[in-house]
PDB file of N, CA and C in Angstrom:
ATOM      1  N   THR A   1      13.408  -0.493   0.925  1.00  0.00           N
ATOM      2  CA  THR A   1      13.480   0.064   1.746  1.00  0.00           C
ATOM      3  C   THR A   1      12.364   0.730   2.054  1.00  0.00           C
ATOM      4  N   VAL A   2      11.884   1.532   3.145  1.00  0.00           N
ATOM      5  CA  VAL A   2      11.181   3.056   3.311  1.00  0.00           C
ATOM      6  C   VAL A   2      11.839   3.733   3.147  1.00  0.00           C
ATOM      7  N   SER A   3      10.745   4.833   1.899  1.00  0.00           N
ATOM      8  CA  SER A   3      11.147   6.294   2.395  1.00  0.00           C
ATOM      9  C   SER A   3      10.536   7.167   2.576  1.00  0.00           C
ATOM     10  N   LYS A   4      10.406   8.012   3.149  1.00  0.00           N
ATOM     11  CA  LYS A   4       9.129   8.862   3.774  1.00  0.00           C
ATOM     12  C   LYS A   4       9.491  10.076   2.636  1.00  0.00           C
ATOM     13  N   ARG A   5       8.037  10.259   1.744  1.00  0.00           N
ATOM     14  CA  ARG A   5       7.941  11.520   0.807  1.00  0.00           C
ATOM     15  C   ARG A   5       6.482  12.234   0.880  1.00  0.00           C
ATOM     16  N   GLN A   6       7.078  13.470   0.526  1.00  0.00           N
ATOM     17  CA  GLN A   6       5.714  14.649   0.781  1.00  0.00           C
ATOM     18  C   GLN A   6       5.154  14.311  -0.877  1.00  0.00           C
ATOM     19  N   LEU A   7       3.206  13.725  -0.208  1.00  0.00           N
ATOM     20  CA  LEU A   7       2.550  13.943  -1.877  1.00  0.00           C
ATOM     21  C   LEU A   7       1.974  14.307  -2.049  1.00  0.00           C
ATOM     22  N   SER A   8       1.592  14.877  -3.174  1.00  0.00           N
ATOM     23  CA  SER A   8       0.850  16.132  -3.325  1.00  0.00           C
ATOM     24  C   SER A   8      -1.029  15.297  -3.369  1.00  0.00           C
ATOM     25  N   THR A   9      -2.261  15.181  -3.279  1.00  0.00           N
ATOM     26  CA  THR A   9      -2.666  14.393  -3.762  1.00  0.00           C
ATOM     27  C   THR A   9      -4.154  15.166  -4.214  1.00  0.00           C
ATOM     28  N   GLY A  10      -4.464  14.522  -5.230  1.00  0.00           N
ATOM     29  CA  GLY A  10      -5.671  15.219  -5.845  1.00  0.00           C
ATOM     30  C   GLY A  10      -6.754  14.501  -5.372  1.00  0.00           C
ATOM     31  N   PRO A  11      -8.045  14.036  -6.412  1.00  0.00           N
ATOM     32  CA  PRO A  11      -9.573  13.547  -6.336  1.00  0.00           C
ATOM     33  C   PRO A  11      -9.367  12.475  -5.487  1.00  0.00           C
ATOM     34  N   ARG A  12     -10.132  12.290  -4.470  1.00  0.00           N
ATOM     35  CA  ARG A  12     -10.747  11.408  -4.018  1.00  0.00           C
ATOM     36  C   ARG A  12     -11.576  10.784  -3.598  1.00  0.00           C
ATOM     37  N   ARG A  13     -12.297   9.098  -3.657  1.00  0.00           N
ATOM     38  CA  ARG A  13     -13.357   8.922  -3.626  1.00  0.00           C
ATOM     39  C   ARG A  13     -13.332   7.280  -2.458  1.00  0.00           C
ATOM     40  N   PRO A  14     -14.210   6.679  -2.021  1.00  0.00           N
ATOM     41  CA  PRO A  14     -14.289   6.087  -0.879  1.00  0.00           C
ATOM     42  C   PRO A  14     -13.104   4.977  -1.265  1.00  0.00           C
ATOM     43  N   GLY A  15     -12.009   4.514  -0.347  1.00  0.00           N
ATOM     44  CA  GLY A  15     -10.937   3.308  -0.904  1.00  0.00           C
ATOM     45  C   GLY A  15      -9.774   4.433  -1.800  1.00  0.00           C
ATOM     46  N   VAL A  16     -10.168   5.119  -2.353  1.00  0.00           N
ATOM     47  CA  VAL A  16      -9.471   5.703  -3.804  1.00  0.00           C
ATOM     48  C   VAL A  16      -8.331   6.527  -3.838  1.00  0.00           C
ATOM     49  N   VAL A  17      -7.560   7.089  -3.541  1.00  0.00           N
ATOM     50  CA  VAL A  17      -7.205   8.532  -3.561  1.00  0.00           C
ATOM     51  C   VAL A  17      -5.720   8.627  -5.203  1.00  0.00           C
ATOM     52  N   SER A  18      -6.144   9.834  -5.893  1.00  0.00           N
ATOM     53  CA  SER A  18      -4.414  10.231  -6.561  1.00  0.00           C
ATOM     54  C   SER A  18      -3.974  11.107  -5.719  1.00  0.00           C
ATOM     55  N   VAL A  19      -2.897  10.760  -6.326  1.00  0.00           N
ATOM     56  CA  VAL A  19      -1.709  11.475  -5.810  1.00  0.00           C
ATOM     57  C   VAL A  19      -1.029  11.776  -7.438  1.00  0.00           C
ATOM     58  N   ILE A  20      -0.967  13.885  -6.945  1.00  0.00           N
ATOM     59  CA  ILE A  20      -0.551  13.903  -8.374  1.00  0.00           C
ATOM     60  C   ILE A  20       0.655  14.413  -8.242  1.00  0.00           C
ATOM     61  N   THR A  21       1.115  14.468  -7.464  1.00  0.00           N
ATOM     62  CA  THR A  21       2.905  14.626  -7.738  1.00  0.00           C
ATOM     63  C   THR A  21       3.972  13.809  -6.221  1.00  0.00           C
ATOM     64  N   GLY A  22       4.942  13.647  -6.230  1.00  0.00           N
ATOM     65  CA  GLY A  22       5.985  12.983  -5.067  1.00  0.00           C
ATOM     66  C   GLY A  22       6.161  11.604  -5.409  1.00  0.00           C
ATOM     67  N   ILE A  23       5.684  10.862  -6.318  1.00  0.00           N
ATOM     68  CA  ILE A  23       6.338   9.344  -6.593  1.00  0.00           C
ATOM     69  C   ILE A  23       5.977   9.684  -7.829  1.00  0.00           C
ATOM     70  N   GLU A  24       6.710   8.117  -8.537  1.00  0.00           N
ATOM     71  CA  GLU A  24       6.997   8.136 -10.085  1.00  0.00           C
ATOM     72  C   GLU A  24       5.970   6.504 -10.659  1.00  0.00           C
ATOM     73  N   ALA A  25       5.282   6.498 -11.814  1.00  0.00           N
ATOM     74  CA  ALA A  25       4.768   5.420 -11.974  1.00  0.00           C
ATOM     75  C   ALA A  25       5.323   3.729 -12.096  1.00  0.00           C
ATOM     76  N   GLY A  26       4.588   2.926 -11.330  1.00  0.00           N
ATOM     77  CA  GLY A  26       4.915   2.455 -10.731  1.00  0.00           C
ATOM     78  C   GLY A  26       5.970   1.919  -9.225  1.00  0.00           C
ATOM     79  N   GLU A  27       6.088   2.776  -8.480  1.00  0.00           N
ATOM     80  CA  GLU A  27       6.247   3.196  -7.550  1.00  0.00           C
ATOM     81  C   GLU A  27       5.407   2.508  -6.396  1.00  0.00           C
ATOM     82  N   LEU A  28       5.986   2.062  -5.624  1.00  0.00           N
ATOM     83  CA  LEU A  28       4.646   1.270  -4.420  1.00  0.00           C
ATOM     84  C   LEU A  28       4.528   2.148  -3.463  1.00  0.00           C
ATOM     85  N   VAL A  29       3.544   2.076  -2.791  1.00  0.00           N
ATOM     86  CA  VAL A  29       2.731   3.092  -1.567  1.00  0.00           C
ATOM     87  C   VAL A  29       2.155   2.248  -0.707  1.00  0.00           C
ATOM     88  N   VAL A  30       2.618   2.141   0.795  1.00  0.00           N
ATOM     89  CA  VAL A  30       2.757   1.838   1.865  1.00  0.00           C
ATOM     90  C   VAL A  30       0.946   2.490   2.190  1.00  0.00           C
ATOM     91  N   THR A  31       0.275   1.434   2.388  1.00  0.00           N
ATOM     92  CA  THR A  31      -1.030   2.076   2.807  1.00  0.00           C
ATOM     93  C   THR A  31      -1.588   1.301   4.441  1.00  0.00           C
ATOM     94  N   HIS A  32      -1.389   0.081   4.444  1.00  0.00           N
ATOM     95  CA  HIS A  32      -1.651  -0.066   5.761  1.00  0.00           C
ATOM     96  C   HIS A  32      -0.364  -0.433   6.691  1.00  0.00           C
ATOM     97  N   GLY A  33      -0.237  -0.301   7.968  1.00  0.00           N
ATOM     98  CA  GLY A  33       0.288  -0.587   8.637  1.00  0.00           C
ATOM     99  C   GLY A  33       1.694   0.349   8.660  1.00  0.00           C
ATOM    100  N   ILE A  34       1.216   1.730   8.465  1.00  0.00           N
ATOM    101  CA  ILE A  34       2.717   2.790   8.505  1.00  0.00           C
ATOM    102  C   ILE A  34       3.199   2.701   9.584  1.00  0.00           C
ATOM    103  N   MET A  35       2.124   2.716  10.918  1.00  0.00           N
ATOM    104  CA  MET A  35       2.781   3.590  12.202  1.00  0.00           C
ATOM    105  C   MET A  35       3.719   2.833  12.572  1.00  0.00           C
ATOM    106  N   ARG A  36       4.529   1.302  12.093  1.00  0.00           N
ATOM    107  CA  ARG A  36       4.835   0.664  12.459  1.00  0.00           C
ATOM    108  C   ARG A  36       6.487   0.696  11.599  1.00  0.00           C
ATOM    109  N   LEU A  37       6.280   1.727  10.671  1.00  0.00           N
ATOM    110  CA  LEU A  37       7.623   1.492   9.757  1.00  0.00           C
ATOM    111  C   LEU A  37       8.203   2.996  10.571  1.00  0.00           C
ATOM    112  N   ASN A  38       9.706   3.070  10.104  1.00  0.00           N
ATOM    113  CA  ASN A  38      10.783   4.057  10.098  1.00  0.00           C
ATOM    114  C   ASN A  38      11.135   4.212   8.690  1.00  0.00           C
ATOM    115  N   GLN A  39      11.775   5.604   8.911  1.00  0.00           N
ATOM    116  CA  GLN A  39      12.779   5.483   7.460  1.00  0.00           C
ATOM    117  C   GLN A  39      13.945   4.856   7.333  1.00  0.00           C
ATOM    118  N   GLY A  40      13.415   4.326   6.175  1.00  0.00           N
ATOM    119  CA  GLY A  40      14.549   3.412   6.114  1.00  0.00           C
ATOM    120  C   GLY A  40      14.811   1.721   6.260  1.00  0.00           C
ATOM    121  N   SER A  41      12.999   1.573   7.046  1.00  0.00           N
ATOM    122  CA  SER A  41      13.334   0.014   7.537  1.00  0.00           C
ATOM    123  C   SER A  41      12.467  -0.649   6.762  1.00  0.00           C
ATOM    124  N   ALA A  42      13.426  -1.861   6.689  1.00  0.00           N
ATOM    125  CA  ALA A  42      13.391  -3.136   5.367  1.00  0.00           C
ATOM    126  C   ALA A  42      11.626  -3.353   5.656  1.00  0.00           C
ATOM    127  N   VAL A  43      11.305  -3.842   4.312  1.00  0.00           N
ATOM    128  CA  VAL A  43       9.677  -4.227   4.627  1.00  0.00           C
ATOM    129  C   VAL A  43       9.434  -5.334   3.110  1.00  0.00           C
ATOM    130  N   SER A  44       8.755  -6.820   3.310  1.00  0.00           N
ATOM    131  CA  SER A  44       8.406  -7.197   2.465  1.00  0.00           C
ATOM    132  C   SER A  44       6.731  -7.340   1.796  1.00  0.00           C
ATOM    133  N   ILE A  45       6.945  -7.135   0.577  1.00  0.00           N
ATOM    134  CA  ILE A  45       5.374  -6.596   0.471  1.00  0.00           C
ATOM    135  C   ILE A  45       4.634  -8.466   0.486  1.00  0.00           C
ATOM    136  N   THR A  46       3.328  -8.266   1.093  1.00  0.00           N
ATOM    137  CA  THR A  46       2.832  -9.540   1.415  1.00  0.00           C
ATOM    138  C   THR A  46       1.871  -9.891   0.100  1.00  0.00           C
ATOM    139  N   ALA A  47       1.196  -8.404  -0.355  1.00  0.00           N
ATOM    140  CA  ALA A  47       0.193  -8.153  -1.388  1.00  0.00           C
ATOM    141  C   ALA A  47       0.092  -6.602  -2.101  1.00  0.00           C
ATOM    142  N   THR A  48      -0.244  -6.781  -3.542  1.00  0.00           N
ATOM    143  CA  THR A  48      -0.080  -5.696  -3.802  1.00  0.00           C
ATOM    144  C   THR A  48      -1.928  -5.500  -4.489  1.00  0.00           C
ATOM    145  N   GLN A  49      -2.110  -3.882  -4.547  1.00  0.00           N
ATOM    146  CA  GLN A  49      -3.583  -3.908  -4.753  1.00  0.00           C
ATOM    147  C   GLN A  49      -3.165  -3.537  -6.554  1.00  0.00           C
ATOM    148  N   GLN A  50      -4.026  -4.505  -7.076  1.00  0.00           N
ATOM    149  CA  GLN A  50      -4.792  -3.889  -8.283  1.00  0.00           C
ATOM    150  C   GLN A  50      -5.492  -3.389  -9.079  1.00  0.00           C
ATOM    151  N   GLY A  51      -6.751  -3.179  -7.989  1.00  0.00           N
ATOM    152  CA  GLY A  51      -7.835  -2.698  -8.143  1.00  0.00           C
ATOM    153  C   GLY A  51      -8.704  -2.361  -7.255  1.00  0.00           C
ATOM    154  N   GLU A  52      -9.902  -2.601  -6.895  1.00  0.00           N
ATOM    155  CA  GLU A  52     -10.818  -2.410  -6.069  1.00  0.00           C
ATOM    156  C   GLU A  52     -10.935  -3.470  -4.962  1.00  0.00           C
ATOM    157  N   GLU A  53      -9.927  -4.193  -4.600  1.00  0.00           N
ATOM    158  CA  GLU A  53      -9.855  -5.406  -3.635  1.00  0.00           C
ATOM    159  C   GLU A  53     -10.000  -4.368  -2.081  1.00  0.00           C
ATOM    160  N   SER A  54     -11.004  -5.304  -1.253  1.00  0.00           N
ATOM    161  CA  SER A  54     -10.534  -4.205  -0.137  1.00  0.00           C
ATOM    162  C   SER A  54      -9.082  -4.949   0.889  1.00  0.00           C
ATOM    163  N   LEU A  55      -9.096  -4.391   1.860  1.00  0.00           N
ATOM    164  CA  LEU A  55      -7.916  -5.036   3.041  1.00  0.00           C
ATOM    165  C   LEU A  55      -8.008  -6.421   3.123  1.00  0.00           C
ATOM    166  N   SER A  56      -9.211  -6.814   3.388  1.00  0.00           N
ATOM    167  CA  SER A  56      -9.020  -8.472   3.765  1.00  0.00           C
ATOM    168  C   SER A  56      -9.309  -8.912   2.293  1.00  0.00           C
ATOM    169  N   GLU A  57      -9.659  -8.887   1.755  1.00  0.00           N
ATOM    170  CA  GLU A  57      -9.518  -9.611   0.753  1.00  0.00           C
ATOM    171  C   GLU A  57      -7.809  -9.814   0.245  1.00  0.00           C
ATOM    172  N   LEU A  58      -7.069  -8.685   0.253  1.00  0.00           N
ATOM    173  CA  LEU A  58      -5.627  -8.706   0.610  1.00  0.00           C
ATOM    174  C   LEU A  58      -4.615  -9.388   1.061  1.00  0.00           C
ATOM    175  N   LEU A  59      -5.444  -9.277   2.256  1.00  0.00           N
ATOM    176  CA  LEU A  59      -5.072  -9.991   3.870  1.00  0.00           C
ATOM    177  C   LEU A  59      -5.263 -11.867   3.034  1.00  0.00           C
ATOM    178  N   LYS A  60      -6.364 -12.239   2.827  1.00  0.00           N
ATOM    179  CA  LYS A  60      -6.692 -13.407   2.868  1.00  0.00           C
ATOM    180  C   LYS A  60      -5.798 -14.123   1.444  1.00  0.00           C
ATOM    181  N   GLN A  61      -5.346 -13.271   0.557  1.00  0.00           N
ATOM    182  CA  GLN A  61      -4.912 -12.997  -1.285  1.00  0.00           C
ATOM    183  C   GLN A  61      -2.960 -13.192   0.076  1.00  0.00           C
ATOM    184  N   SER A  62      -2.428 -12.668   0.847  1.00  0.00           N
ATOM    185  CA  SER A  62      -1.619 -12.784   1.338  1.00  0.00           C
ATOM    186  C   SER A  62      -1.338 -14.062   2.333  1.00  0.00           C
ATOM    187  N   ASN A  63      -2.129 -14.096   2.823  1.00  0.00           N
ATOM    188  CA  ASN A  63      -2.182 -15.949   3.469  1.00  0.00           C
ATOM    189  C   ASN A  63      -2.462 -17.238   2.837  1.00  0.00           C
ATOM    190  N   THR A  64      -2.910 -16.850   1.843  1.00  0.00           N
ATOM    191  CA  THR A  64      -3.044 -18.404   1.036  1.00  0.00           C
ATOM    192  C   THR A  64      -1.642 -18.546  -0.322  1.00  0.00           C
ATOM    193  N   ASP A  65      -1.269 -16.827  -0.289  1.00  0.00           N
ATOM    194  CA  ASP A  65       0.441 -17.012  -0.968  1.00  0.00           C
ATOM    195  C   ASP A  65       1.070 -17.924  -0.373  1.00  0.00           C
ATOM    196  N   ARG A  66       0.946 -17.804   0.811  1.00  0.00           N
ATOM    197  CA  ARG A  66       1.998 -18.175   1.858  1.00  0.00           C
ATOM    198  C   ARG A  66       1.910 -19.587   2.491  1.00  0.00           C
ATOM    199  N   GLY A  67       0.676 -19.794   2.281  1.00  0.00           N
ATOM    200  CA  GLY A  67       0.347 -21.490   2.654  1.00  0.00           C
ATOM    201  C   GLY A  67      -0.389 -21.129   3.411  1.00  0.00           C
ATOM    202  N   ALA A  68      -0.727 -20.264   4.551  1.00  0.00           N
ATOM    203  CA  ALA A  68      -1.541 -20.234   5.713  1.00  0.00           C
ATOM    204  C   ALA A  68      -3.244 -20.816   5.452  1.00  0.00           C
ATOM    205  N   HIS A  69      -3.827 -21.370   6.153  1.00  0.00           N
ATOM    206  CA  HIS A  69      -5.171 -21.627   6.130  1.00  0.00           C
ATOM    207  C   HIS A  69      -6.389 -20.606   7.100  1.00  0.00           C
TER     208      HIS A  69
END
């Protein structure tokens, strides 16, 4: 489920934001579609970003993993 957190951020560059405090190593962060979430909303993870993948690349990965063409 989703929980809203207060984060402190550090340096930024295009597509990357450093988080200084507010989450622990290994926790996942929702970065897209957050306007549709409410505190406690159930979510299903369709893709995780491991590097510099763009949103469109992640969505393609998600669709491929679910058998869509």
